[in-house]
Amino acid sequence: MAEAWVNSSVGSPSESPVESSADFPSVAPAGPLGTDLFLELSGRGSRRAQLMQALREAVDSGRLAPGTRLPPYRSLARDLGIARNTVADAYAELVAEGRLSARQGSGTRVAHRAAPLPTGRDALVRRTAARPVVHDLMPSSPDASTFPRADWLASARRAVSAAPNDAFGVGDPRGRPELRTALAEYLARSRGVRTDPDRIVVCAGFAHALRLLGGILDGPVAVEAYGLAFHRGLLTEAGRRTLPIGVDRAGARTAELAATDARAALLTPAHQFPTGGPLHAERRALAVDWARAHGGLLLEDDYDGEFRYDRQPIGAVQGLDPEHVVYLGSTSKSLSPALRLGWMVLPAALVEPVLAAKGARELTSGVIDQLTLADFLAHGAYDRHLRRMRRRYRHRRDLMVRTLADRTPDIRVSGIAAGLHAVLELPEHTEPLALGTARRLGLALEGLRAYRHPDSTMPLLDGLVIGYATPPDHAFPAALDALCQALTALPRG
């Protein structure tokens, strides 16, 4: 048995003019270069047969991706201890089979091949599966095309240049002090949060924060009757029972907290998800009063509090009582979920328990991204980006509202004063039909029923939750057209 890690220089000369790129210096690699290649020759047959079998397995299994450049004959032969002609013959036969391709100036590469057609049961499953998504109206992400690349890159350069040496050592579980300092200033200014850097813990987004908190809380957690099942699942995994409280156009019915044995409550005060209303001031006060009277804790999910259109800014509930509220935020909606950056603003008594749950080293959020976000905040780029995105998303929201009013005037649109999604209120019992029609038209969206807590006594609400931020500008009108087609297919009356 022969095996080798092949470490071949891309520019090394090849014995074949097909593989040599020395005469074609301007040709850019078209795919992964394949400079490290592990092959194991084993089994019966000649070395050529063993090599071909190893290459077939690597290609067919996907271990060698289409476009991957293979090593030159001589390099591979030397590393495997076989003859150069053996490698050349194996390459030639695999080219004939269509697994490899050879072109002058490009070398020998894994071929781009169409996937084999499914047969039998697999074919049936494929044919009956949902159609491919053409229009993404899921309420999950901002428009990825609007990420502020130039400003982010400028901040990254400044941040890395100015970073002290210890920034590139073992990470502090609290997060970089530069980011915690910038966040304390920004959150106080823009959201009315009362804190200092020592009470901020950086994490890898809201879900990570909820996992950490779920592990240190005691007793059940009250949640809004309509909310993300994913969040309820995180709490359940942490051993916390979830108790639903009702929601309406004034947000969560926080007066119901007193009738539960919950020790904490997860709320979306700025923009209830998914129904869309803000938590009424009286209900905010009731929630804080409950936390004080029962030694409870409010978990404030401020997932899209920066985006408001037709109302004055609503401050964070945390500002009413920092010792009974955990404020949770992230960059998932404001910048990109790909950054995996979030933060917890904690009561003093919870800082050490959260750090103990997180661990002695920062393992979740990269230091470079933390330093970059700190600079991004400090230089005002975050504020400028949010102002641009408010204008963009308001324009989209207005276009959606006008289009629906013109083509489906009997559909009520709600929850649109802020945020990145809207609710289309449907006639009773029509949500399943609307979802089925939408999916046949290639629309990705969700219905309200999917958000209802299974133990809630609230009635099932029929509606569609439309994320109007995700599609790029050029694709949004077509998505609206498909949405209107789905809605016009619903029975009236």
Tab-separated table of C-alpha atoms in Angstrom:
chain	number	residue	atom	x	y	z
A	1	MET	CA	0.000	0.000	0.000
A	2	ALA	CA	1.312	3.419	-0.962
A	3	GLU	CA	-0.006	6.707	0.278
A	4	ALA	CA	1.183	10.256	-0.028
A	5	TRP	CA	0.419	13.840	0.717
A	6	VAL	CA	1.305	15.498	-2.567
A	7	ASN	CA	2.706	19.006	-2.086
A	8	SER	CA	3.200	20.193	-5.627
A	9	SER	CA	4.090	23.702	-6.659
A	10	VAL	CA	1.464	25.025	-9.038
A	11	GLY	CA	4.131	26.542	-11.208
A	12	SER	CA	6.332	23.429	-11.316
A	13	PRO	CA	7.109	22.284	-14.850
A	14	SER	CA	5.151	19.398	-16.270
A	15	GLU	CA	6.235	16.795	-18.743
A	16	SER	CA	3.132	17.329	-20.850
A	17	PRO	CA	2.265	20.474	-22.808
A	18	VAL	CA	-1.307	19.889	-21.685
A	19	GLU	CA	-0.289	20.387	-18.074
A	20	SER	CA	2.362	23.061	-18.455
A	21	SER	CA	1.377	26.641	-17.804
A	22	ALA	CA	4.866	28.085	-18.110
A	23	ASP	CA	4.126	29.332	-21.614
A	24	PHE	CA	0.796	30.805	-20.539
A	25	PRO	CA	1.567	33.035	-17.532
A	26	SER	CA	-1.562	35.115	-17.964
A	27	VAL	CA	-3.950	32.191	-17.512
A	28	ALA	CA	-5.582	32.434	-14.054
A	29	PRO	CA	-6.483	29.288	-12.146
A	30	ALA	CA	-10.144	28.394	-12.703
A	31	GLY	CA	-10.687	26.523	-9.460
A	32	PRO	CA	-9.032	25.092	-6.343
A	33	LEU	CA	-5.367	24.455	-7.082
A	34	GLY	CA	-5.072	21.035	-5.449
A	35	THR	CA	-1.538	21.577	-4.169
A	36	ASP	CA	-2.158	19.119	-1.298
A	37	LEU	CA	-3.594	15.802	-2.418
A	38	PHE	CA	-3.927	12.666	-0.311
A	39	LEU	CA	-4.255	9.393	-2.210
A	40	GLU	CA	-4.104	5.877	-0.817
A	41	LEU	CA	-3.229	3.068	-3.217
A	42	SER	CA	-4.501	-0.265	-1.961
A	43	GLY	CA	-6.309	-3.378	-3.090
A	44	ARG	CA	-5.622	-5.718	-5.947
A	45	GLY	CA	-4.501	-4.969	-9.466
A	46	SER	CA	-1.755	-2.963	-11.012
A	47	ARG	CA	-0.514	0.336	-9.663
A	48	ARG	CA	-2.306	2.019	-12.538
A	49	ALA	CA	-5.606	0.352	-11.580
A	50	GLN	CA	-5.119	1.264	-7.917
A	51	LEU	CA	-4.363	4.876	-8.816
A	52	MET	CA	-7.411	5.122	-11.066
A	53	GLN	CA	-9.630	3.649	-8.346
A	54	ALA	CA	-8.293	6.120	-5.773
A	55	LEU	CA	-8.842	9.048	-8.121
A	56	ARG	CA	-12.336	7.865	-9.057
A	57	GLU	CA	-13.266	7.622	-5.378
A	58	ALA	CA	-11.911	11.088	-4.637
A	59	VAL	CA	-13.822	12.620	-7.564
A	60	ASP	CA	-17.101	10.708	-7.196
A	61	SER	CA	-17.312	11.277	-3.448
A	62	GLY	CA	-16.853	15.005	-3.898
A	63	ARG	CA	-13.590	15.094	-1.961
A	64	LEU	CA	-12.037	16.641	-5.068
A	65	ALA	CA	-14.371	19.416	-6.110
A	66	PRO	CA	-15.020	20.276	-9.774
A	67	GLY	CA	-12.268	22.536	-11.069
A	68	THR	CA	-9.619	21.237	-8.667
A	69	ARG	CA	-6.226	21.136	-10.387
A	70	LEU	CA	-4.325	17.873	-10.024
A	71	PRO	CA	-0.558	17.666	-9.528
A	72	PRO	CA	1.700	17.230	-12.586
A	73	TYR	CA	2.591	13.663	-13.602
A	74	ARG	CA	6.142	13.758	-12.251
A	75	SER	CA	5.155	15.209	-8.852
A	76	LEU	CA	2.433	12.664	-8.229
A	77	ALA	CA	4.579	9.778	-9.487
A	78	ARG	CA	7.472	10.781	-7.222
A	79	ASP	CA	5.295	11.070	-4.122
A	80	LEU	CA	3.527	7.748	-4.741
A	81	GLY	CA	6.679	5.891	-5.804
A	82	ILE	CA	5.283	4.858	-9.172
A	83	ALA	CA	6.248	5.440	-12.800
A	84	ARG	CA	5.459	8.749	-14.470
A	85	ASN	CA	3.803	6.987	-17.403
A	86	THR	CA	1.497	5.190	-14.958
A	87	VAL	CA	0.162	8.536	-13.771
A	88	ALA	CA	-0.091	9.845	-17.335
A	89	ASP	CA	-2.091	6.802	-18.456
A	90	ALA	CA	-4.430	7.028	-15.448
A	91	TYR	CA	-5.073	10.721	-16.069
A	92	ALA	CA	-5.749	10.052	-19.772
A	93	GLU	CA	-8.286	7.312	-19.076
A	94	LEU	CA	-10.123	9.392	-16.474
A	95	VAL	CA	-10.270	12.247	-18.971
A	96	ALA	CA	-11.884	9.818	-21.427
A	97	GLU	CA	-14.387	8.802	-18.731
A	98	GLY	CA	-15.319	12.440	-18.182
A	99	ARG	CA	-14.123	12.591	-14.600
A	100	LEU	CA	-11.118	14.766	-15.458
A	101	SER	CA	-10.519	17.410	-18.087
A	102	ALA	CA	-7.263	18.475	-19.696
A	103	ARG	CA	-6.712	21.721	-21.534
A	104	GLN	CA	-3.566	23.408	-22.658
A	105	GLY	CA	-2.546	26.115	-20.217
A	106	SER	CA	-4.951	24.904	-17.546
A	107	GLY	CA	-3.498	21.520	-16.553
A	108	THR	CA	-5.487	18.473	-15.572
A	109	ARG	CA	-8.535	19.251	-13.463
A	110	VAL	CA	-11.576	17.584	-12.021
A	111	ALA	CA	-14.294	17.942	-14.640
A	112	HIS	CA	-17.540	19.866	-14.161
A	113	ARG	CA	-20.206	17.240	-14.703
A	114	ALA	CA	-23.964	17.274	-14.388
A	115	ALA	CA	-25.233	15.261	-11.442
A	116	PRO	CA	-26.648	11.852	-12.403
A	117	LEU	CA	-30.407	11.724	-12.760
A	118	PRO	CA	-32.115	10.155	-9.734
A	119	THR	CA	-33.937	6.882	-10.206
A	120	GLY	CA	-36.519	4.876	-8.289
A	121	ARG	CA	-37.713	6.294	-4.942
A	122	ASP	CA	-35.163	9.142	-5.042
A	123	ALA	CA	-36.616	10.315	-8.336
A	124	LEU	CA	-40.131	10.289	-6.894
A	125	VAL	CA	-39.043	12.308	-3.855
A	126	ARG	CA	-37.237	14.845	-6.057
A	127	ARG	CA	-40.243	15.251	-8.370
A	128	THR	CA	-42.685	15.809	-5.525
A	129	ALA	CA	-40.459	18.154	-3.504
A	130	ALA	CA	-41.180	21.880	-3.291
A	131	ARG	CA	-40.165	23.913	-6.293
A	132	PRO	CA	-36.906	25.823	-6.123
A	133	VAL	CA	-37.039	29.178	-4.363
A	134	VAL	CA	-37.257	32.002	-6.875
A	135	HIS	CA	-38.264	34.835	-4.534
A	136	ASP	CA	-36.981	34.940	-0.945
A	137	LEU	CA	-39.414	36.747	1.337
A	138	MET	CA	-38.380	34.970	4.526
A	139	PRO	CA	-38.221	37.276	7.560
A	140	SER	CA	-34.671	36.391	8.430
A	141	SER	CA	-31.941	38.522	6.904
A	142	PRO	CA	-31.094	41.956	5.553
A	143	ASP	CA	-30.291	42.495	1.888
A	144	ALA	CA	-26.876	40.834	1.639
A	145	SER	CA	-25.922	42.992	-1.347
A	146	THR	CA	-25.950	46.112	0.825
A	147	PHE	CA	-23.213	45.044	3.224
A	148	PRO	CA	-20.929	48.129	3.559
A	149	ARG	CA	-17.809	46.438	2.212
A	150	ALA	CA	-15.665	49.525	1.637
A	151	ASP	CA	-16.381	51.045	5.061
A	152	TRP	CA	-15.964	47.685	6.785
A	153	LEU	CA	-12.635	47.127	5.054
A	154	ALA	CA	-11.453	50.612	6.050
A	155	SER	CA	-12.384	49.901	9.663
A	156	ALA	CA	-10.637	46.532	9.553
A	157	ARG	CA	-7.408	48.118	8.328
A	158	ARG	CA	-7.469	50.821	10.983
A	159	ALA	CA	-8.431	48.380	13.721
A	160	VAL	CA	-5.736	45.819	12.934
A	161	SER	CA	-3.071	48.509	12.566
A	162	ALA	CA	-3.932	50.072	15.913
A	163	ALA	CA	-4.574	46.855	17.851
A	164	PRO	CA	-2.256	46.121	20.771
A	165	ASN	CA	-0.235	42.923	20.682
A	166	ASP	CA	-2.389	41.243	23.301
A	167	ALA	CA	-5.354	41.381	20.900
A	168	PHE	CA	-3.762	38.500	19.005
A	169	GLY	CA	-3.356	36.297	22.039
A	170	VAL	CA	-5.873	34.228	23.992
A	171	GLY	CA	-9.291	35.901	23.825
A	172	ASP	CA	-11.069	37.366	26.838
A	173	PRO	CA	-14.527	35.732	27.266
A	174	ARG	CA	-16.019	39.172	27.923
A	175	GLY	CA	-14.970	40.319	24.442
A	176	ARG	CA	-12.479	42.964	23.392
A	177	PRO	CA	-12.552	46.093	25.581
A	178	GLU	CA	-12.544	48.299	22.468
A	179	LEU	CA	-15.848	46.806	21.329
A	180	ARG	CA	-17.454	46.802	24.764
A	181	THR	CA	-16.527	50.465	25.210
A	182	ALA	CA	-17.923	51.407	21.788
A	183	LEU	CA	-21.110	49.436	22.424
A	184	ALA	CA	-21.702	51.069	25.811
A	185	GLU	CA	-21.548	54.509	24.181
A	186	TYR	CA	-23.650	53.569	21.171
A	187	LEU	CA	-26.387	51.725	23.087
A	188	ALA	CA	-26.707	54.533	25.628
A	189	ARG	CA	-26.998	57.117	22.860
A	190	SER	CA	-29.273	55.289	20.442
A	191	ARG	CA	-31.340	52.889	22.566
A	192	GLY	CA	-31.355	54.427	26.049
A	193	VAL	CA	-29.461	51.486	27.556
A	194	ARG	CA	-27.836	52.169	30.940
A	195	THR	CA	-24.587	50.288	31.313
A	196	ASP	CA	-20.805	50.373	31.329
A	197	PRO	CA	-18.313	48.193	29.428
A	198	ASP	CA	-17.771	45.819	32.364
A	199	ARG	CA	-21.393	44.682	32.160
A	200	ILE	CA	-21.311	43.862	28.456
A	201	VAL	CA	-20.410	40.369	27.269
A	202	VAL	CA	-19.797	39.795	23.573
A	203	CYS	CA	-21.230	36.614	22.077
A	204	ALA	CA	-21.824	34.984	18.701
A	205	GLY	CA	-25.350	36.284	18.199
A	206	PHE	CA	-28.710	36.071	19.929
A	207	ALA	CA	-28.967	32.272	19.846
A	208	HIS	CA	-25.601	31.926	21.576
A	209	ALA	CA	-26.677	34.406	24.241
A	210	LEU	CA	-29.931	32.555	24.841
A	211	ARG	CA	-28.111	29.250	25.215
A	212	LEU	CA	-25.808	30.767	27.827
A	213	LEU	CA	-28.660	32.383	29.732
A	214	GLY	CA	-30.804	29.254	29.561
A	215	GLY	CA	-28.051	27.361	31.329
A	216	ILE	CA	-27.906	29.696	34.325
A	217	LEU	CA	-31.582	30.566	34.803
A	218	ASP	CA	-33.805	28.848	37.338
A	219	GLY	CA	-37.376	27.778	36.725
A	220	PRO	CA	-39.698	28.274	33.741
A	221	VAL	CA	-39.406	31.108	31.233
A	222	ALA	CA	-42.446	33.012	29.987
A	223	VAL	CA	-42.457	33.613	26.232
A	224	GLU	CA	-44.767	35.406	23.843
A	225	ALA	CA	-47.496	33.127	22.511
A	226	TYR	CA	-46.421	33.965	18.968
A	227	GLY	CA	-42.650	33.830	18.573
A	228	LEU	CA	-39.792	31.810	17.122
A	229	ALA	CA	-39.999	28.082	17.814
A	230	PHE	CA	-36.212	28.032	17.465
A	231	HIS	CA	-35.837	30.272	20.518
A	232	ARG	CA	-38.271	28.184	22.528
A	233	GLY	CA	-36.284	25.134	21.508
A	234	LEU	CA	-33.045	26.625	22.805
A	235	LEU	CA	-34.624	27.216	26.188
A	236	THR	CA	-36.088	23.716	26.240
A	237	GLU	CA	-32.683	22.210	25.426
A	238	ALA	CA	-31.283	24.135	28.394
A	239	GLY	CA	-33.886	22.536	30.677
A	240	ARG	CA	-36.209	25.523	30.863
A	241	ARG	CA	-39.970	25.037	30.468
A	242	THR	CA	-41.608	27.763	28.360
A	243	LEU	CA	-44.949	29.301	29.352
A	244	PRO	CA	-46.880	31.299	26.725
A	245	ILE	CA	-48.419	34.685	27.441
A	246	GLY	CA	-50.782	36.317	24.973
A	247	VAL	CA	-49.978	38.984	22.389
A	248	ASP	CA	-52.113	41.540	20.594
A	249	ARG	CA	-51.623	44.843	18.787
A	250	ALA	CA	-50.165	46.371	21.964
A	251	GLY	CA	-47.518	43.659	22.262
A	252	ALA	CA	-47.191	41.004	24.943
A	253	ARG	CA	-49.895	40.901	27.602
A	254	THR	CA	-47.436	41.304	30.431
A	255	ALA	CA	-50.205	41.420	33.059
A	256	GLU	CA	-50.436	37.637	32.546
A	257	LEU	CA	-46.927	37.173	33.976
A	258	ALA	CA	-48.264	37.402	37.531
A	259	ALA	CA	-50.438	34.321	36.955
A	260	THR	CA	-47.456	32.144	35.990
A	261	ASP	CA	-44.635	30.588	37.994
A	262	ALA	CA	-42.076	31.902	35.514
A	263	ARG	CA	-38.779	33.232	36.834
A	264	ALA	CA	-37.858	35.016	33.581
A	265	ALA	CA	-39.663	36.367	30.523
A	266	LEU	CA	-38.391	36.615	26.942
A	267	LEU	CA	-39.907	39.638	25.202
A	268	THR	CA	-39.535	41.560	21.911
A	269	PRO	CA	-40.620	45.018	23.133
A	270	ALA	CA	-39.488	47.272	20.271
A	271	HIS	CA	-41.165	45.223	17.539
A	272	GLN	CA	-43.032	42.080	18.568
A	273	PHE	CA	-42.003	39.147	16.436
A	274	PRO	CA	-43.848	38.199	14.344
A	275	THR	CA	-47.012	40.276	14.805
A	276	GLY	CA	-45.104	43.563	14.588
A	277	GLY	CA	-46.457	45.870	17.268
A	278	PRO	CA	-44.396	47.687	19.932
A	279	LEU	CA	-44.916	46.898	23.597
A	280	HIS	CA	-47.245	49.547	25.047
A	281	ALA	CA	-45.731	51.787	27.719
A	282	GLU	CA	-48.149	50.551	30.378
A	283	ARG	CA	-47.247	46.949	29.613
A	284	ARG	CA	-43.538	47.783	29.797
A	285	ALA	CA	-44.072	49.157	33.283
A	286	LEU	CA	-46.084	46.063	34.261
A	287	ALA	CA	-43.259	43.792	33.100
A	288	VAL	CA	-40.677	45.681	35.134
A	289	ASP	CA	-42.968	45.720	38.174
A	290	TRP	CA	-43.404	41.943	37.883
A	291	ALA	CA	-39.633	41.391	37.693
A	292	ARG	CA	-39.048	43.550	40.779
A	293	ALA	CA	-41.846	41.979	42.831
A	294	HIS	CA	-40.986	38.365	41.989
A	295	GLY	CA	-37.203	38.575	41.733
A	296	GLY	CA	-37.649	37.824	38.049
A	297	LEU	CA	-35.627	38.683	34.964
A	298	LEU	CA	-36.673	40.173	31.634
A	299	LEU	CA	-34.778	39.065	28.523
A	300	GLU	CA	-35.138	41.898	26.015
A	301	ASP	CA	-34.619	40.767	22.410
A	302	ASP	CA	-33.904	43.992	20.510
A	303	TYR	CA	-33.440	42.192	17.195
A	304	ASP	CA	-34.296	45.071	14.840
A	305	GLY	CA	-34.798	48.087	17.087
A	306	GLU	CA	-32.679	50.308	14.816
A	307	PHE	CA	-35.230	50.220	11.979
A	308	ARG	CA	-38.200	52.521	12.494
A	309	TYR	CA	-40.185	54.467	9.917
A	310	ASP	CA	-43.436	56.030	11.113
A	311	ARG	CA	-42.852	56.524	14.809
A	312	GLN	CA	-40.491	58.074	17.277
A	313	PRO	CA	-37.657	55.894	18.630
A	314	ILE	CA	-38.708	53.604	21.460
A	315	GLY	CA	-36.070	53.208	24.149
A	316	ALA	CA	-35.006	49.863	25.528
A	317	VAL	CA	-36.911	48.429	28.495
A	318	GLN	CA	-33.491	47.881	30.062
A	319	GLY	CA	-33.275	51.619	30.703
A	320	LEU	CA	-36.169	51.303	33.185
A	321	ASP	CA	-34.357	48.838	35.442
A	322	PRO	CA	-30.853	47.619	34.479
A	323	GLU	CA	-30.757	45.162	37.403
A	324	HIS	CA	-33.805	43.204	36.229
A	325	VAL	CA	-33.358	43.283	32.455
A	326	VAL	CA	-30.859	41.562	30.158
A	327	TYR	CA	-30.579	43.534	26.929
A	328	LEU	CA	-29.718	41.367	23.889
A	329	GLY	CA	-28.609	42.676	20.507
A	330	SER	CA	-26.638	41.606	17.451
A	331	THR	CA	-25.507	42.628	13.967
A	332	SER	CA	-27.663	39.979	12.267
A	333	LYS	CA	-30.280	42.432	10.984
A	334	SER	CA	-28.305	45.669	10.965
A	335	LEU	CA	-25.232	44.382	9.096
A	336	SER	CA	-25.136	40.665	8.354
A	337	PRO	CA	-25.824	37.358	10.139
A	338	ALA	CA	-22.513	36.152	8.703
A	339	LEU	CA	-20.562	38.265	11.207
A	340	ARG	CA	-21.768	36.196	14.181
A	341	LEU	CA	-21.497	39.123	16.576
A	342	GLY	CA	-23.890	39.856	19.400
A	343	TRP	CA	-23.886	41.250	22.924
A	344	MET	CA	-25.523	40.929	26.307
A	345	VAL	CA	-25.926	43.893	28.630
A	346	LEU	CA	-26.222	42.197	32.001
A	347	PRO	CA	-27.311	43.023	35.525
A	348	ALA	CA	-24.251	43.146	37.771
A	349	ALA	CA	-25.187	39.892	39.495
A	350	LEU	CA	-25.228	37.931	36.219
A	351	VAL	CA	-21.865	38.942	34.762
A	352	GLU	CA	-19.798	36.293	36.529
A	353	PRO	CA	-22.312	33.441	36.047
A	354	VAL	CA	-22.514	34.202	32.317
A	355	LEU	CA	-18.719	34.334	32.008
A	356	ALA	CA	-18.440	31.017	33.845
A	357	ALA	CA	-20.960	29.481	31.436
A	358	LYS	CA	-19.110	30.897	28.464
A	359	GLY	CA	-15.731	29.549	29.517
A	360	ALA	CA	-12.312	30.937	30.282
A	361	ARG	CA	-11.413	31.688	26.657
A	362	GLU	CA	-13.208	33.418	23.811
A	363	LEU	CA	-14.038	30.641	21.377
A	364	THR	CA	-17.002	32.050	19.477
A	365	SER	CA	-16.387	35.568	18.136
A	366	GLY	CA	-13.255	36.417	16.178
A	367	VAL	CA	-11.120	39.221	17.569
A	368	ILE	CA	-10.604	40.832	14.147
A	369	ASP	CA	-14.356	41.229	13.647
A	370	GLN	CA	-14.738	42.600	17.176
A	371	LEU	CA	-12.022	45.191	16.618
A	372	THR	CA	-13.486	46.091	13.237
A	373	LEU	CA	-16.977	46.605	14.654
A	374	ALA	CA	-15.548	48.766	17.436
A	375	ASP	CA	-13.889	51.022	14.843
A	376	PHE	CA	-17.029	50.928	12.685
A	377	LEU	CA	-19.041	52.243	15.631
A	378	ALA	CA	-16.478	54.769	16.794
A	379	HIS	CA	-16.057	56.384	13.377
A	380	GLY	CA	-19.816	56.769	12.788
A	381	ALA	CA	-19.927	54.265	9.911
A	382	TYR	CA	-22.554	52.186	11.724
A	383	ASP	CA	-24.871	55.186	12.091
A	384	ARG	CA	-24.399	56.148	8.440
A	385	HIS	CA	-25.108	52.609	7.301
A	386	LEU	CA	-28.286	52.425	9.386
A	387	ARG	CA	-29.558	55.729	7.968
A	388	ARG	CA	-29.000	54.451	4.418
A	389	MET	CA	-30.743	51.180	5.181
A	390	ARG	CA	-33.708	52.874	6.844
A	391	ARG	CA	-34.310	54.842	3.650
A	392	ARG	CA	-33.899	51.738	1.487
A	393	TYR	CA	-36.138	49.518	3.580
A	394	ARG	CA	-38.776	52.223	4.000
A	395	HIS	CA	-38.905	52.574	0.221
A	396	ARG	CA	-39.423	48.818	-0.097
A	397	ARG	CA	-42.066	48.782	2.587
A	398	ASP	CA	-43.943	51.623	0.899
A	399	LEU	CA	-43.741	49.880	-2.473
A	400	MET	CA	-45.104	46.685	-0.935
A	401	VAL	CA	-47.976	48.494	0.794
A	402	ARG	CA	-48.939	50.386	-2.399
A	403	THR	CA	-48.767	47.268	-4.549
A	404	LEU	CA	-50.893	45.221	-2.170
A	405	ALA	CA	-53.412	48.050	-1.795
A	406	ASP	CA	-53.788	48.234	-5.584
A	407	ARG	CA	-53.991	44.524	-6.331
A	408	THR	CA	-55.315	42.907	-3.129
A	409	PRO	CA	-57.205	45.697	-1.330
A	410	ASP	CA	-58.997	43.287	1.011
A	411	ILE	CA	-55.718	42.082	2.583
A	412	ARG	CA	-54.754	44.067	5.694
A	413	VAL	CA	-51.056	44.782	6.169
A	414	SER	CA	-49.883	45.257	9.771
A	415	GLY	CA	-46.699	45.558	11.834
A	416	ILE	CA	-45.065	47.960	9.366
A	417	ALA	CA	-44.114	50.950	11.526
A	418	ALA	CA	-40.702	49.422	12.150
A	419	GLY	CA	-38.550	46.405	11.450
A	420	LEU	CA	-37.883	44.348	8.333
A	421	HIS	CA	-41.089	42.347	7.983
A	422	ALA	CA	-44.842	42.776	7.721
A	423	VAL	CA	-47.857	40.599	8.442
A	424	LEU	CA	-50.541	40.086	5.801
A	425	GLU	CA	-53.737	39.252	7.667
A	426	LEU	CA	-55.702	36.588	5.791
A	427	PRO	CA	-59.332	35.442	5.915
A	428	GLU	CA	-59.971	32.670	8.410
A	429	HIS	CA	-58.713	29.189	7.452
A	430	THR	CA	-56.963	30.390	4.268
A	431	GLU	CA	-53.332	30.371	5.426
A	432	PRO	CA	-52.584	26.784	4.271
A	433	LEU	CA	-53.971	27.554	0.802
A	434	ALA	CA	-51.972	30.789	0.592
A	435	LEU	CA	-48.751	29.029	1.604
A	436	GLY	CA	-49.265	26.229	-0.897
A	437	THR	CA	-49.966	28.626	-3.746
A	438	ALA	CA	-47.005	30.819	-2.818
A	439	ARG	CA	-44.613	27.883	-2.789
A	440	ARG	CA	-45.830	26.690	-6.179
A	441	LEU	CA	-44.922	30.151	-7.464
A	442	GLY	CA	-41.412	29.827	-6.037
A	443	LEU	CA	-41.987	32.115	-3.036
A	444	ALA	CA	-40.209	31.429	0.237
A	445	LEU	CA	-42.256	32.858	3.109
A	446	GLU	CA	-43.889	31.762	6.343
A	447	GLY	CA	-47.335	31.685	7.866
A	448	LEU	CA	-48.335	33.005	11.272
A	449	ARG	CA	-49.478	29.628	12.541
A	450	ALA	CA	-45.917	28.295	12.561
A	451	TYR	CA	-45.018	30.804	15.287
A	452	ARG	CA	-47.786	29.905	17.754
A	453	HIS	CA	-46.702	28.244	21.005
A	454	PRO	CA	-48.247	24.743	21.104
A	455	ASP	CA	-49.532	25.311	24.655
A	456	SER	CA	-51.088	28.700	23.947
A	457	THR	CA	-54.817	29.199	24.378
A	458	MET	CA	-54.775	31.996	21.800
A	459	PRO	CA	-56.696	31.226	18.607
A	460	LEU	CA	-54.849	30.292	15.454
A	461	LEU	CA	-54.239	33.429	13.430
A	462	ASP	CA	-54.211	33.237	9.641
A	463	GLY	CA	-51.550	35.355	8.000
A	464	LEU	CA	-48.321	35.525	6.053
A	465	VAL	CA	-45.086	36.891	7.523
A	466	ILE	CA	-43.302	38.754	4.727
A	467	GLY	CA	-39.636	39.715	4.988
A	468	TYR	CA	-39.217	42.619	2.592
A	469	ALA	CA	-35.524	43.224	3.296
A	470	THR	CA	-33.944	40.087	1.847
A	471	PRO	CA	-34.344	40.374	-1.956
A	472	PRO	CA	-31.979	42.716	-3.788
A	473	ASP	CA	-33.616	45.825	-5.233
A	474	HIS	CA	-33.821	44.524	-8.793
A	475	ALA	CA	-35.629	41.336	-7.682
A	476	PHE	CA	-38.157	42.906	-5.295
A	477	PRO	CA	-40.848	43.957	-7.842
A	478	ALA	CA	-40.985	40.426	-9.289
A	479	ALA	CA	-41.281	38.984	-5.772
A	480	LEU	CA	-44.204	41.330	-5.062
A	481	ASP	CA	-45.873	40.305	-8.311
A	482	ALA	CA	-45.638	36.627	-7.387
A	483	LEU	CA	-46.964	37.410	-3.904
A	484	CYS	CA	-49.978	39.214	-5.359
A	485	GLN	CA	-50.649	36.265	-7.651
A	486	ALA	CA	-50.738	33.973	-4.649
A	487	LEU	CA	-53.074	36.284	-2.739
A	488	THR	CA	-55.507	36.796	-5.612
A	489	ALA	CA	-55.996	33.019	-5.749
A	490	LEU	CA	-57.561	33.050	-2.256
A	491	PRO	CA	-61.346	32.792	-1.855
A	492	ARG	CA	-63.062	36.045	-0.988
A	493	GLY	CA	-65.638	36.599	1.745
